Short mmCIF file of C-alpha atoms and ligand atoms in Angstrom, two decimals:
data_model
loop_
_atom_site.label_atom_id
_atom_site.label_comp_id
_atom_site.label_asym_id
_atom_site.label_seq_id
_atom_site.Cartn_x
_atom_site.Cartn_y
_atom_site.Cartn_z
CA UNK A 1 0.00 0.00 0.00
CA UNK A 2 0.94 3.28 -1.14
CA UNK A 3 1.61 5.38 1.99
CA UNK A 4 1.57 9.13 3.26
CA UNK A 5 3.22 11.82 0.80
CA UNK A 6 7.11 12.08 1.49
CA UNK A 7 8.61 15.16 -0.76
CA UNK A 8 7.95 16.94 -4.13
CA UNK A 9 10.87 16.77 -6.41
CA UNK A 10 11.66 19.94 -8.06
CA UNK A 11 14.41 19.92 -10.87
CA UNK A 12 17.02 23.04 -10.97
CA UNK A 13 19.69 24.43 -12.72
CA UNK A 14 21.73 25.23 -9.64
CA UNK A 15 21.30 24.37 -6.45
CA UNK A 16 23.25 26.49 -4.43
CA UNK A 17 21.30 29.20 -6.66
CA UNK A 18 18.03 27.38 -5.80
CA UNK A 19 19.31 27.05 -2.14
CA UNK A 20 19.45 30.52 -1.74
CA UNK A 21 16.26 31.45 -3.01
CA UNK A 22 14.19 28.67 -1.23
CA UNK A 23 16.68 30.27 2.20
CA UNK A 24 14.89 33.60 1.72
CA UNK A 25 11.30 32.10 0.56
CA UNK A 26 11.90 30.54 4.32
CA UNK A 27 12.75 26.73 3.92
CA UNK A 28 15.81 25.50 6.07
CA UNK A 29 18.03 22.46 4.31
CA UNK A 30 17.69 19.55 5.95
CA UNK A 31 20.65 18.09 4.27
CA UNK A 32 22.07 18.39 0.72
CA UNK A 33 24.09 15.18 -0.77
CA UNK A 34 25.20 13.76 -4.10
CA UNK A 35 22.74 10.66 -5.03
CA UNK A 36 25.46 9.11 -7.19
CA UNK A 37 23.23 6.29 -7.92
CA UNK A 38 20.58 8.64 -10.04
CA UNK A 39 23.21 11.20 -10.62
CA UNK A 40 21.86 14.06 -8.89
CA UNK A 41 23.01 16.24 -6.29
CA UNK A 42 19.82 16.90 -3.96
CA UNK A 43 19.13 19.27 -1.14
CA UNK A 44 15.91 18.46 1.22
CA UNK A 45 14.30 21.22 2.52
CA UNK A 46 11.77 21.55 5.57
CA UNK A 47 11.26 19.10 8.50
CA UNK A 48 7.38 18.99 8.02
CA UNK A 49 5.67 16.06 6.93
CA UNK A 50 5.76 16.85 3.18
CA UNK A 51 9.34 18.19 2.06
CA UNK A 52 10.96 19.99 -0.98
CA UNK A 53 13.60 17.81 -2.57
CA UNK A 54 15.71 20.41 -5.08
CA UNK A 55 17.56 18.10 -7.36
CA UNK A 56 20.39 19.60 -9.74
CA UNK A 57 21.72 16.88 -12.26
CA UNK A 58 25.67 15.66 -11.80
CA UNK A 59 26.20 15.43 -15.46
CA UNK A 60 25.32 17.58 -18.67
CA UNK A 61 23.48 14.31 -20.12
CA UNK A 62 21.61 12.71 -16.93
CA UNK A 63 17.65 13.10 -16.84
CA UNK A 64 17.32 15.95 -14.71
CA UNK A 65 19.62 17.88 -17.35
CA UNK A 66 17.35 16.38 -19.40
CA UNK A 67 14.70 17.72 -18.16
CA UNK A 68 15.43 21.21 -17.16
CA UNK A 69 16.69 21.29 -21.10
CA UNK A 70 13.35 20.15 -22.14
CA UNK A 71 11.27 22.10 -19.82
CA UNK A 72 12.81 24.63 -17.76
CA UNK A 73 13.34 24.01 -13.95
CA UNK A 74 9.98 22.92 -12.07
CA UNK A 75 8.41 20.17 -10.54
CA UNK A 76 9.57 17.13 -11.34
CA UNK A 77 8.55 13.99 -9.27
CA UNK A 78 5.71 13.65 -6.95
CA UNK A 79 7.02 10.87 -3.88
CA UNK A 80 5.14 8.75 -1.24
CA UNK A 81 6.43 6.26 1.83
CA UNK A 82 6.49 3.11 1.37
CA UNK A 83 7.01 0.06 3.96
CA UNK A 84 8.37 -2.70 1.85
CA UNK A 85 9.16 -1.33 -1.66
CA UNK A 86 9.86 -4.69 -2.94
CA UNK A 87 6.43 -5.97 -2.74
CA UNK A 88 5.12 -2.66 -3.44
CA UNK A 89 6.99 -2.94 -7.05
CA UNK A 90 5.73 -6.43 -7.29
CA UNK A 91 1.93 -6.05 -6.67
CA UNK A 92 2.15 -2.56 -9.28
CA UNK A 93 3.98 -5.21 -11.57
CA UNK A 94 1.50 -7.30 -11.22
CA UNK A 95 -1.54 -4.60 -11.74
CA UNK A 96 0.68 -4.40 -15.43
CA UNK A 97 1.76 -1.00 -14.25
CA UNK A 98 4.94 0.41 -15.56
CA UNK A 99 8.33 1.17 -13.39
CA UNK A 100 10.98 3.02 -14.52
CA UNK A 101 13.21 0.81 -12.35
CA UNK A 102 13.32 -2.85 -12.54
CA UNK A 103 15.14 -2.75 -8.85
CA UNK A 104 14.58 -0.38 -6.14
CA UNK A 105 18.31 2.34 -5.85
CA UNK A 106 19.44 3.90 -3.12
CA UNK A 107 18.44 7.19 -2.86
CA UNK A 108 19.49 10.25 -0.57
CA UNK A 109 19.75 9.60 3.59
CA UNK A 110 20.15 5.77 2.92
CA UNK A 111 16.79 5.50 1.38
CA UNK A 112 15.38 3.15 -0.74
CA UNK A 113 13.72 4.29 -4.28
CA UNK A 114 11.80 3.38 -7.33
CA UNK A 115 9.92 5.57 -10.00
CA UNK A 116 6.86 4.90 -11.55
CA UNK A 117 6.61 5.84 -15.32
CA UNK A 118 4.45 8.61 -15.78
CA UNK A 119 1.87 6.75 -18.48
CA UNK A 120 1.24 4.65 -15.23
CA UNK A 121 0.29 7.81 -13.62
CA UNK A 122 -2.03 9.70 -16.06
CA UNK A 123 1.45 12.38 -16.89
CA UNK A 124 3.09 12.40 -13.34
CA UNK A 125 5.97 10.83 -12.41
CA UNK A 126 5.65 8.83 -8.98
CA UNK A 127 8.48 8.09 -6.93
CA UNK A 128 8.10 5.28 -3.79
CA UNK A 129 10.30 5.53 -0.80
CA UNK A 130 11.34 3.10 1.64
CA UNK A 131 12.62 5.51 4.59
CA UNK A 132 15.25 2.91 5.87
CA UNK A 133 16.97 0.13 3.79
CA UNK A 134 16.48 -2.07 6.31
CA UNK A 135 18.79 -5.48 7.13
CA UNK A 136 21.29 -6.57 4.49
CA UNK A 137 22.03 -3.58 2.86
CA UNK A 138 25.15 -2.47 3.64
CA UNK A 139 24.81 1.73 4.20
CA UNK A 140 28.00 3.49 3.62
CA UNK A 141 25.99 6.70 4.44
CA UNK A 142 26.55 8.63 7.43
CA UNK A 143 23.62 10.39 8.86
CO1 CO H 1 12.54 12.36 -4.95
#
């Protein structure tokens, strides 16, 4: 089951240029961290229930690049917490749903994540999130 909302992903040139402005509209980083894995360098802002997540791409060609090319900075990714995002990626599977990710990656704060393809999702693009990676994944991440 597809649980509470977790962040809104908003795609941006610059993040330390996005950084500021988001300082003076009044949101506090929570932490900001190269994601390696979906080659972004992220910032999460706020310590409310829903957060901002301002994600700058690591390389000229990566999909957030992409994306910003394509459309100009904006929102990007709607997510929501998930318990077990294994079987959560097995029973959309199953519906005949389609994931951008075969596997869940490890996303910021030694998180687990998987997208769901926008077509799935009427044009938005859904991410899940597994807050902890839970036993036998070995987290090089310091918190
Ligand atoms: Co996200």
């Amino acid at each position: 089951m597809i649980g509470p909302a977790h962040h809104v992903g908003v795609a941006v040139r610059s993040l330390d240029a996005a950084l500021a402005d988001y300082r003076t509209l009044g949101f506090e980083a929570e932490s900001v961290e190269d994601v390696p894995a979906q080659g972004v360098r992220v910032a999460f802002l706020g310590t409310g229930a829903v957060r901002i997540e301002l994600l700058e791409s690591l390389r000229p060609d990566g999909v957030i690049a992409r994306f910003v090319d394509r459309s100009g900075e904006g929102l990007h990714h709607l997510a929501f917490a998930v318990q077990d995002i294994r079987a959560e990626m097995r029973r959309l599977r199953e519906k005949g749903l389609k994931l951008v990710d075969a596997e869940p990656r490890p996303g910021a704060r030694g998180r687990l994540v998987a997208f769901i393809h926008p077509r799935s999702a009427h044009g938005v693009l859904l991410e899940l999130v597994q807050e902890s990676a839970g036993s036998g994944i070995a987290s090089t991440q310091q918190d």
